[in-house]
Amino acid sequence: MNHSNAIHTVAAGKVGGTPSAQAWFAGGERIGYDPKARAIVRAQDSPLKVFSRTEGDLSHAVSYLPGYPDGSFGWAKVLPHLPNAAEMPKLFVEYVGMGDSDKPKDKDYVYSTAERTDLVEAIWRDFGVQSTTLVAFDFSSLVVLEHLRRRLERSQRGEPAGGPQIRGVFVFNGGLFPGGHSHPWFTTPILRRLPSRARPRLARSFTLFKMLAGVMWSKGYKVTDAEVRELYNAINLHDGGFYLAQAAGFAVDHKAQGDRLDFGRLFKAYRAQFPFLVGGSDEDPFEYRQVDLAQERLGKLGLQIERLPGGHLTTHEQPEALAALIAKFERELSRGFKRVAG
């Protein structure tokens, strides 16, 4: 399949002007994954199947890591505004439990930041990614922090970095500092406390889902039922609503990691190697403190900080503006990368 041609064709699939979840997933593929071996496997009887969507030469692709709870589908409105495959190859990752990836309900399967990072690193190895720019939305910021920390730890042990060369890191509406999370009590804090028996039924009521999801958009954004419905469809594929509770502890996990996954420490360790950009939406109720903390603690050290209007789901409310920020960041990186390589 020629992904570079197919992806934009399918990206046009819409429901009343809203990107279709079905069309988004039709533009990618499900590949085998063995979480115990932390490896992509091409056998038909692989333990799990995970969704990925690619475009262009993956050896130097931009890695798009998904947000919670919309997963890779969150990038559907952003993609049409990004440069084409020749200028910007792309790799869209979907974690286990999200979108068109399998959703194991075995109590022995632990959904975590470390587990998600294992998958990203396995995909890079299998797809032959040699250099990449990390673009993370929402809780994928923690996957970026985990990978960066692992690289330091591997280096200390005299081991290879365990990933491609990083051109730059772009994080939007994500957790950066363990003490900076500000999630409303009726969202992830209460979701993670739900009894196991209640989790499979969590998102089966569209009316309840629409009510709970309302906090993700700004008051001025007129979200349509069609847009909420497609988000609902993406989350509930393969009966995936239970993942909302299974993965809702990521902020608590971040706090438990303490200094290990503190953005300030990692920024200082890597800022001489590649640039960082962190951004946030003006009305994000989940991580609004993070950008302020980044400005206070790291602004004088040269950290690039950007803000956009709207609520938490910038990928839905401001897709063109977000795409423009990403494209500008990558173009500047690519010019510098080519100068160094030359």
mmCIF file of C-alpha atoms in Angstrom:
data_model
loop_
_atom_site.group_PDB
_atom_site.id
_atom_site.type_symbol
_atom_site.label_atom_id
_atom_site.label_comp_id
_atom_site.label_asym_id
_atom_site.label_seq_id
_atom_site.Cartn_x
_atom_site.Cartn_y
_atom_site.Cartn_z
ATOM 1 C CA MET A 1 0.000 0.000 0.000
ATOM 2 C CA ASN A 2 1.328 3.416 -0.897
ATOM 3 C CA HIS A 3 0.600 5.244 2.339
ATOM 4 C CA SER A 4 1.696 8.601 1.017
ATOM 5 C CA ASN A 5 -1.095 8.532 -1.577
ATOM 6 C CA ALA A 6 -3.722 6.654 0.409
ATOM 7 C CA ILE A 7 -3.639 8.679 3.586
ATOM 8 C CA HIS A 8 -4.809 11.989 2.139
ATOM 9 C CA THR A 9 -7.491 10.272 0.087
ATOM 10 C CA VAL A 10 -9.017 8.695 3.175
ATOM 11 C CA ALA A 11 -8.441 11.796 5.289
ATOM 12 C CA ALA A 12 -11.145 13.494 3.258
ATOM 13 C CA GLY A 13 -13.748 11.095 4.700
ATOM 14 C CA LYS A 14 -16.102 13.231 6.795
ATOM 15 C CA VAL A 15 -19.464 13.064 8.492
ATOM 16 C CA GLY A 16 -21.268 16.355 7.931
ATOM 17 C CA GLY A 17 -17.970 18.221 7.763
ATOM 18 C CA THR A 18 -16.484 16.321 10.713
ATOM 19 C CA PRO A 19 -13.632 13.829 10.173
ATOM 20 C CA SER A 20 -14.878 10.261 10.318
ATOM 21 C CA ALA A 21 -13.319 7.830 12.776
ATOM 22 C CA GLN A 22 -13.978 4.999 10.319
ATOM 23 C CA ALA A 23 -12.118 6.841 7.563
ATOM 24 C CA TRP A 24 -9.202 7.655 9.857
ATOM 25 C CA PHE A 25 -8.660 4.020 10.791
ATOM 26 C CA ALA A 26 -9.182 2.855 7.220
ATOM 27 C CA GLY A 27 -6.102 4.917 6.320
ATOM 28 C CA GLY A 28 -3.753 2.873 8.486
ATOM 29 C CA GLU A 29 -3.048 -0.726 9.420
ATOM 30 C CA ARG A 30 -3.004 -3.078 12.384
ATOM 31 C CA ILE A 31 0.368 -4.676 13.067
ATOM 32 C CA GLY A 32 1.405 -7.411 15.462
ATOM 33 C CA TYR A 33 2.918 -6.561 18.840
ATOM 34 C CA ASP A 34 4.336 -8.715 21.618
ATOM 35 C CA PRO A 35 4.327 -6.669 24.854
ATOM 36 C CA LYS A 36 6.434 -9.211 26.737
ATOM 37 C CA ALA A 37 9.169 -9.112 24.106
ATOM 38 C CA ARG A 38 8.551 -5.384 23.568
ATOM 39 C CA ALA A 39 8.712 -6.020 19.846
ATOM 40 C CA ILE A 40 6.643 -5.675 16.689
ATOM 41 C CA VAL A 41 5.994 -9.120 15.235
ATOM 42 C CA ARG A 42 4.690 -9.831 11.765
ATOM 43 C CA ALA A 43 3.191 -13.242 12.536
ATOM 44 C CA GLN A 44 -0.565 -13.648 12.142
ATOM 45 C CA ASP A 45 -0.858 -15.088 15.653
ATOM 46 C CA SER A 46 0.840 -12.174 17.394
ATOM 47 C CA PRO A 47 -0.349 -11.587 20.976
ATOM 48 C CA LEU A 48 -1.784 -8.157 20.155
ATOM 49 C CA LYS A 49 -2.556 -5.951 17.185
ATOM 50 C CA VAL A 50 -1.848 -2.217 17.324
ATOM 51 C CA PHE A 51 -2.899 0.488 14.912
ATOM 52 C CA SER A 52 -0.452 2.749 13.119
ATOM 53 C CA ARG A 53 -0.771 5.164 10.272
ATOM 54 C CA THR A 54 2.174 6.236 8.159
ATOM 55 C CA GLU A 55 3.048 8.574 5.359
ATOM 56 C CA GLY A 56 6.295 8.946 3.409
ATOM 57 C CA ASP A 57 9.869 7.894 4.209
ATOM 58 C CA LEU A 58 9.724 6.662 7.787
ATOM 59 C CA SER A 59 13.490 6.732 8.282
ATOM 60 C CA HIS A 60 13.148 10.446 9.113
ATOM 61 C CA ALA A 61 9.467 10.669 10.015
ATOM 62 C CA VAL A 62 7.872 12.988 12.536
ATOM 63 C CA SER A 63 6.427 10.810 15.316
ATOM 64 C CA TYR A 64 2.905 11.882 16.299
ATOM 65 C CA LEU A 65 1.997 10.544 19.732
ATOM 66 C CA PRO A 66 -1.683 10.556 20.752
ATOM 67 C CA GLY A 67 -3.643 12.291 23.451
ATOM 68 C CA TYR A 68 -6.106 10.949 26.006
ATOM 69 C CA PRO A 69 -8.843 9.964 25.432
ATOM 70 C CA ASP A 70 -9.134 10.476 21.657
ATOM 71 C CA GLY A 71 -5.950 8.609 20.668
ATOM 72 C CA SER A 72 -4.524 8.943 17.180
ATOM 73 C CA PHE A 73 -7.931 10.053 15.875
ATOM 74 C CA GLY A 74 -7.207 13.377 17.532
ATOM 75 C CA TRP A 75 -4.807 14.123 14.675
ATOM 76 C CA ALA A 76 -7.507 13.671 11.999
ATOM 77 C CA LYS A 77 -8.391 17.376 11.827
ATOM 78 C CA VAL A 78 -4.727 18.413 12.007
ATOM 79 C CA LEU A 79 -3.422 16.186 9.203
ATOM 80 C CA PRO A 80 -4.975 18.091 6.247
ATOM 81 C CA HIS A 81 -3.134 21.235 7.355
ATOM 82 C CA LEU A 82 0.292 19.598 7.636
ATOM 83 C CA PRO A 83 2.911 19.526 4.848
ATOM 84 C CA ASN A 84 2.735 16.609 2.413
ATOM 85 C CA ALA A 85 4.646 13.354 2.744
ATOM 86 C CA ALA A 86 7.631 14.520 0.734
ATOM 87 C CA GLU A 87 8.197 17.525 2.987
ATOM 88 C CA MET A 88 7.114 15.866 6.226
ATOM 89 C CA PRO A 89 6.975 12.064 6.532
ATOM 90 C CA LYS A 90 4.678 11.056 9.380
ATOM 91 C CA LEU A 91 4.233 8.208 11.824
ATOM 92 C CA PHE A 92 1.023 8.202 13.862
ATOM 93 C CA VAL A 93 1.167 5.860 16.851
ATOM 94 C CA GLU A 94 -1.818 4.306 18.624
ATOM 95 C CA TYR A 95 -1.307 2.808 22.071
ATOM 96 C CA VAL A 96 -2.682 -0.517 23.224
ATOM 97 C CA GLY A 97 -6.199 0.158 24.517
ATOM 98 C CA MET A 98 -6.940 3.043 22.162
ATOM 99 C CA GLY A 99 -8.598 3.455 18.768
ATOM 100 C CA ASP A 100 -8.158 0.487 16.454
ATOM 101 C CA SER A 101 -5.523 -1.166 18.659
ATOM 102 C CA ASP A 102 -6.427 -4.230 20.705
ATOM 103 C CA LYS A 103 -7.756 -3.620 24.203
ATOM 104 C CA PRO A 104 -6.731 -6.450 26.527
ATOM 105 C CA LYS A 105 -8.957 -6.653 29.607
ATOM 106 C CA ASP A 106 -6.792 -9.223 31.351
ATOM 107 C CA LYS A 107 -6.125 -7.927 34.861
ATOM 108 C CA ASP A 108 -2.483 -8.910 34.391
ATOM 109 C CA TYR A 109 -2.058 -6.387 31.574
ATOM 110 C CA VAL A 110 -0.857 -3.134 33.113
ATOM 111 C CA TYR A 111 -1.545 0.062 31.171
ATOM 112 C CA SER A 112 1.155 2.582 32.038
ATOM 113 C CA THR A 113 3.545 5.230 30.769
ATOM 114 C CA ALA A 114 6.319 2.634 30.651
ATOM 115 C CA GLU A 115 4.128 0.224 28.665
ATOM 116 C CA ARG A 116 3.270 2.935 26.135
ATOM 117 C CA THR A 117 6.938 3.914 25.804
ATOM 118 C CA ASP A 118 7.870 0.275 25.149
ATOM 119 C CA LEU A 119 5.469 0.253 22.201
ATOM 120 C CA VAL A 120 6.792 3.492 20.695
ATOM 121 C CA GLU A 121 10.375 2.260 20.904
ATOM 122 C CA ALA A 122 9.384 -1.076 19.324
ATOM 123 C CA ILE A 123 7.675 0.722 16.421
ATOM 124 C CA TRP A 124 10.737 2.877 15.803
ATOM 125 C CA ARG A 125 12.947 -0.221 15.649
ATOM 126 C CA ASP A 126 10.652 -2.140 13.337
ATOM 127 C CA PHE A 127 9.939 0.770 10.991
ATOM 128 C CA GLY A 128 13.615 1.678 10.727
ATOM 129 C CA VAL A 129 13.228 5.220 12.078
ATOM 130 C CA GLN A 130 16.725 6.753 12.142
ATOM 131 C CA SER A 131 15.851 10.308 13.184
ATOM 132 C CA THR A 132 12.606 11.832 14.366
ATOM 133 C CA THR A 133 10.901 14.857 15.813
ATOM 134 C CA LEU A 134 8.662 13.949 18.738
ATOM 135 C CA VAL A 135 5.237 15.590 18.621
ATOM 136 C CA ALA A 136 3.239 14.740 21.723
ATOM 137 C CA PHE A 137 -0.240 15.776 22.760
ATOM 138 C CA ASP A 138 -1.717 15.466 26.248
ATOM 139 C CA PHE A 139 -0.520 12.390 28.206
ATOM 140 C CA SER A 140 2.003 11.432 25.521
ATOM 141 C CA SER A 141 4.220 14.102 27.070
ATOM 142 C CA LEU A 142 4.918 11.487 29.739
ATOM 143 C CA VAL A 143 5.984 8.963 27.097
ATOM 144 C CA VAL A 144 8.454 11.540 25.796
ATOM 145 C CA LEU A 145 9.781 12.151 29.303
ATOM 146 C CA GLU A 146 10.093 8.409 29.940
ATOM 147 C CA HIS A 147 11.990 7.857 26.701
ATOM 148 C CA LEU A 148 14.353 10.757 27.390
ATOM 149 C CA ARG A 149 15.017 9.458 30.896
ATOM 150 C CA ARG A 150 15.681 5.965 29.549
ATOM 151 C CA ARG A 151 18.260 7.362 27.146
ATOM 152 C CA LEU A 152 20.129 8.960 30.029
ATOM 153 C CA GLU A 153 19.967 5.767 32.071
ATOM 154 C CA ARG A 154 21.160 3.660 29.150
ATOM 155 C CA SER A 155 24.036 6.037 28.558
ATOM 156 C CA GLN A 156 25.039 5.764 32.200
ATOM 157 C CA ARG A 157 25.151 1.983 31.798
ATOM 158 C CA GLY A 158 27.210 2.290 28.618
ATOM 159 C CA GLU A 159 24.346 1.019 26.426
ATOM 160 C CA PRO A 160 23.021 2.352 23.090
ATOM 161 C CA ALA A 161 20.411 5.113 23.260
ATOM 162 C CA GLY A 162 17.615 2.728 22.298
ATOM 163 C CA GLY A 163 15.928 5.015 19.827
ATOM 164 C CA PRO A 164 16.421 7.205 16.775
ATOM 165 C CA GLN A 165 18.312 10.452 16.759
ATOM 166 C CA ILE A 166 15.982 13.133 18.076
ATOM 167 C CA ARG A 167 15.756 16.346 16.054
ATOM 168 C CA GLY A 168 13.464 18.119 18.495
ATOM 169 C CA VAL A 169 10.620 17.746 20.997
ATOM 170 C CA PHE A 170 7.191 19.418 20.623
ATOM 171 C CA VAL A 171 4.672 18.999 23.462
ATOM 172 C CA PHE A 172 1.209 20.579 23.601
ATOM 173 C CA ASN A 173 -1.264 20.502 26.511
ATOM 174 C CA GLY A 174 0.837 17.852 28.216
ATOM 175 C CA GLY A 175 2.065 17.135 31.705
ATOM 176 C CA LEU A 176 5.597 18.406 32.281
ATOM 177 C CA PHE A 177 6.088 18.758 36.024
ATOM 178 C CA PRO A 178 4.738 16.133 38.481
ATOM 179 C CA GLY A 179 3.158 18.776 40.710
ATOM 180 C CA GLY A 180 1.620 20.769 37.882
ATOM 181 C CA HIS A 181 -1.426 18.649 36.988
ATOM 182 C CA SER A 182 -4.786 20.353 37.521
ATOM 183 C CA HIS A 183 -7.367 17.802 36.373
ATOM 184 C CA PRO A 184 -10.952 18.600 37.511
ATOM 185 C CA TRP A 185 -12.093 16.149 40.185
ATOM 186 C CA PHE A 186 -14.928 14.762 38.039
ATOM 187 C CA THR A 187 -12.572 13.700 35.218
ATOM 188 C CA THR A 188 -9.481 11.485 35.542
ATOM 189 C CA PRO A 189 -9.390 11.569 39.392
ATOM 190 C CA ILE A 190 -12.808 9.953 39.679
ATOM 191 C CA LEU A 191 -12.358 7.716 36.608
ATOM 192 C CA ARG A 192 -9.334 5.958 38.086
ATOM 193 C CA ARG A 193 -11.324 5.099 41.228
ATOM 194 C CA LEU A 194 -14.131 3.347 39.361
ATOM 195 C CA PRO A 195 -14.623 -0.301 40.363
ATOM 196 C CA SER A 196 -13.393 -2.778 37.756
ATOM 197 C CA ARG A 197 -16.902 -4.088 37.130
ATOM 198 C CA ALA A 198 -18.094 -0.624 36.125
ATOM 199 C CA ARG A 199 -15.283 0.151 33.688
ATOM 200 C CA PRO A 200 -16.502 -1.827 30.642
ATOM 201 C CA ARG A 201 -19.800 0.098 30.730
ATOM 202 C CA LEU A 202 -18.175 3.493 31.158
ATOM 203 C CA ALA A 203 -18.576 4.972 27.680
ATOM 204 C CA ARG A 204 -21.481 2.947 26.338
ATOM 205 C CA SER A 205 -23.982 5.727 27.019
ATOM 206 C CA PHE A 206 -23.493 8.457 24.430
ATOM 207 C CA THR A 207 -25.525 10.913 26.513
ATOM 208 C CA LEU A 208 -23.306 10.371 29.563
ATOM 209 C CA PHE A 209 -20.171 10.511 27.441
ATOM 210 C CA LYS A 210 -21.228 13.800 25.867
ATOM 211 C CA MET A 211 -21.870 15.291 29.286
ATOM 212 C CA LEU A 212 -18.504 14.195 30.692
ATOM 213 C CA ALA A 213 -16.577 15.129 27.541
ATOM 214 C CA GLY A 214 -17.913 18.683 27.514
ATOM 215 C CA VAL A 215 -15.098 19.892 29.769
ATOM 216 C CA MET A 216 -12.536 19.185 27.033
ATOM 217 C CA TRP A 217 -13.804 21.986 24.787
ATOM 218 C CA SER A 218 -13.767 25.708 25.500
ATOM 219 C CA LYS A 219 -17.007 27.527 26.218
ATOM 220 C CA GLY A 220 -16.742 29.455 22.979
ATOM 221 C CA TYR A 221 -16.319 26.370 20.783
ATOM 222 C CA LYS A 222 -19.613 25.158 19.336
ATOM 223 C CA VAL A 223 -18.923 21.449 19.284
ATOM 224 C CA THR A 224 -21.454 19.533 17.195
ATOM 225 C CA ASP A 225 -23.123 16.248 18.032
ATOM 226 C CA ALA A 226 -21.412 14.787 14.957
ATOM 227 C CA GLU A 227 -17.972 15.683 16.293
ATOM 228 C CA VAL A 228 -18.717 14.243 19.721
ATOM 229 C CA ARG A 229 -20.174 11.138 18.068
ATOM 230 C CA GLU A 230 -17.036 10.492 16.006
ATOM 231 C CA LEU A 231 -14.854 10.912 19.091
ATOM 232 C CA TYR A 232 -17.185 8.492 20.883
ATOM 233 C CA ASN A 233 -16.885 6.036 17.978
ATOM 234 C CA ALA A 234 -13.078 6.218 18.028
ATOM 235 C CA ILE A 235 -12.898 5.566 21.763
ATOM 236 C CA ASN A 236 -15.443 2.745 21.741
ATOM 237 C CA LEU A 237 -13.995 0.758 18.851
ATOM 238 C CA HIS A 238 -13.534 -2.858 19.996
ATOM 239 C CA ASP A 239 -15.487 -2.035 23.177
ATOM 240 C CA GLY A 240 -12.750 0.307 24.315
ATOM 241 C CA GLY A 241 -14.660 2.600 26.661
ATOM 242 C CA PHE A 242 -13.166 0.854 29.688
ATOM 243 C CA TYR A 243 -9.752 2.296 28.770
ATOM 244 C CA LEU A 244 -10.930 5.707 29.986
ATOM 245 C CA ALA A 245 -10.638 4.383 33.531
ATOM 246 C CA GLN A 246 -7.747 1.989 32.915
ATOM 247 C CA ALA A 247 -5.459 4.798 31.764
ATOM 248 C CA ALA A 248 -6.828 7.584 33.966
ATOM 249 C CA GLY A 249 -4.052 7.209 36.527
ATOM 250 C CA PHE A 250 -1.320 8.708 34.357
ATOM 251 C CA ALA A 251 -1.109 11.945 36.353
ATOM 252 C CA VAL A 252 -0.768 9.978 39.593
ATOM 253 C CA ASP A 253 1.896 7.801 37.955
ATOM 254 C CA HIS A 254 3.760 10.946 36.937
ATOM 255 C CA LYS A 255 3.742 12.239 40.498
ATOM 256 C CA ALA A 256 4.984 8.863 41.742
ATOM 257 C CA GLN A 257 7.968 9.111 39.382
ATOM 258 C CA GLY A 258 8.936 12.400 41.009
ATOM 259 C CA ASP A 259 12.333 13.698 39.967
ATOM 260 C CA ARG A 260 12.821 10.965 37.359
ATOM 261 C CA LEU A 261 10.178 12.378 34.995
ATOM 262 C CA ASP A 262 10.523 16.054 35.813
ATOM 263 C CA PHE A 263 10.644 18.079 32.613
ATOM 264 C CA GLY A 264 12.959 20.701 34.061
ATOM 265 C CA ARG A 265 15.719 18.186 34.761
ATOM 266 C CA LEU A 266 15.366 16.546 31.369
ATOM 267 C CA PHE A 267 15.267 19.852 29.507
ATOM 268 C CA LYS A 268 18.526 20.892 31.141
ATOM 269 C CA ALA A 269 20.098 17.528 30.266
ATOM 270 C CA TYR A 270 19.164 17.722 26.563
ATOM 271 C CA ARG A 271 18.805 21.390 25.618
ATOM 272 C CA ALA A 272 22.295 21.513 24.106
ATOM 273 C CA GLN A 273 21.455 18.527 21.868
ATOM 274 C CA PHE A 274 18.085 19.519 20.366
ATOM 275 C CA PRO A 275 15.399 22.197 20.831
ATOM 276 C CA PHE A 276 12.142 21.910 22.747
ATOM 277 C CA LEU A 277 8.810 23.646 22.237
ATOM 278 C CA VAL A 278 6.029 23.394 24.805
ATOM 279 C CA GLY A 279 2.607 24.894 24.324
ATOM 280 C CA GLY A 280 -0.779 25.134 25.919
ATOM 281 C CA SER A 281 -4.306 26.301 25.278
ATOM 282 C CA ASP A 282 -5.652 29.333 27.097
ATOM 283 C CA GLU A 283 -8.660 27.473 28.527
ATOM 284 C CA ASP A 284 -7.184 24.017 29.145
ATOM 285 C CA PRO A 285 -8.603 22.849 32.507
ATOM 286 C CA PHE A 286 -6.295 19.829 32.723
ATOM 287 C CA GLU A 287 -2.751 21.143 32.304
ATOM 288 C CA TYR A 288 -3.036 24.932 32.322
ATOM 289 C CA ARG A 289 -0.439 25.274 35.105
ATOM 290 C CA GLN A 290 2.232 23.382 33.186
ATOM 291 C CA VAL A 291 3.034 26.101 30.659
ATOM 292 C CA ASP A 292 3.126 28.753 33.393
ATOM 293 C CA LEU A 293 5.586 26.618 35.370
ATOM 294 C CA ALA A 294 7.681 26.044 32.259
ATOM 295 C CA GLN A 295 7.826 29.785 31.655
ATOM 296 C CA GLU A 296 8.796 30.510 35.263
ATOM 297 C CA ARG A 297 11.424 27.788 35.551
ATOM 298 C CA LEU A 298 12.863 27.460 32.060
ATOM 299 C CA GLY A 299 11.929 30.516 30.012
ATOM 300 C CA LYS A 300 15.227 32.230 30.797
ATOM 301 C CA LEU A 301 17.084 29.116 29.634
ATOM 302 C CA GLY A 302 15.719 29.443 26.101
ATOM 303 C CA LEU A 303 12.706 27.122 26.195
ATOM 304 C CA GLN A 304 10.333 28.018 23.350
ATOM 305 C CA ILE A 305 6.765 28.445 24.607
ATOM 306 C CA GLU A 306 3.623 28.949 22.539
ATOM 307 C CA ARG A 307 -0.023 29.448 23.442
ATOM 308 C CA LEU A 308 -3.202 29.032 21.426
ATOM 309 C CA PRO A 309 -6.811 29.945 22.207
ATOM 310 C CA GLY A 310 -9.402 27.353 23.088
ATOM 311 C CA GLY A 311 -9.902 24.399 25.407
ATOM 312 C CA HIS A 312 -7.981 21.189 25.992
ATOM 313 C CA LEU A 313 -8.698 19.537 22.634
ATOM 314 C CA THR A 314 -6.598 21.912 20.557
ATOM 315 C CA THR A 315 -6.414 19.193 17.915
ATOM 316 C CA HIS A 316 -10.175 19.670 17.436
ATOM 317 C CA GLU A 317 -10.567 23.416 18.068
ATOM 318 C CA GLN A 318 -7.421 24.847 16.498
ATOM 319 C CA PRO A 319 -6.145 22.204 14.058
ATOM 320 C CA GLU A 320 -4.830 24.681 11.490
ATOM 321 C CA ALA A 321 -2.984 26.811 14.061
ATOM 322 C CA LEU A 322 -1.535 23.727 15.754
ATOM 323 C CA ALA A 323 -0.412 22.316 12.401
ATOM 324 C CA ALA A 324 1.244 25.629 11.565
ATOM 325 C CA LEU A 325 3.230 25.550 14.822
ATOM 326 C CA ILE A 326 4.352 21.971 14.187
ATOM 327 C CA ALA A 327 5.303 22.655 10.563
ATOM 328 C CA LYS A 328 7.297 25.768 11.480
ATOM 329 C CA PHE A 329 9.120 23.916 14.266
ATOM 330 C CA GLU A 330 9.983 21.004 11.970
ATOM 331 C CA ARG A 331 11.136 23.211 9.099
ATOM 332 C CA GLU A 332 13.543 25.029 11.397
ATOM 333 C CA LEU A 333 14.803 21.725 12.795
ATOM 334 C CA SER A 334 15.251 20.202 9.353
ATOM 335 C CA ARG A 335 17.344 23.119 8.152
ATOM 336 C CA GLY A 336 19.612 22.822 11.170
ATOM 337 C CA PHE A 337 19.715 19.031 10.904
ATOM 338 C CA LYS A 338 20.784 19.191 7.250
ATOM 339 C CA ARG A 339 23.510 21.725 8.054
ATOM 340 C CA VAL A 340 24.898 19.466 10.782
ATOM 341 C CA ALA A 341 24.620 16.349 8.596
ATOM 342 C CA GLY A 342 26.359 18.135 5.721
#
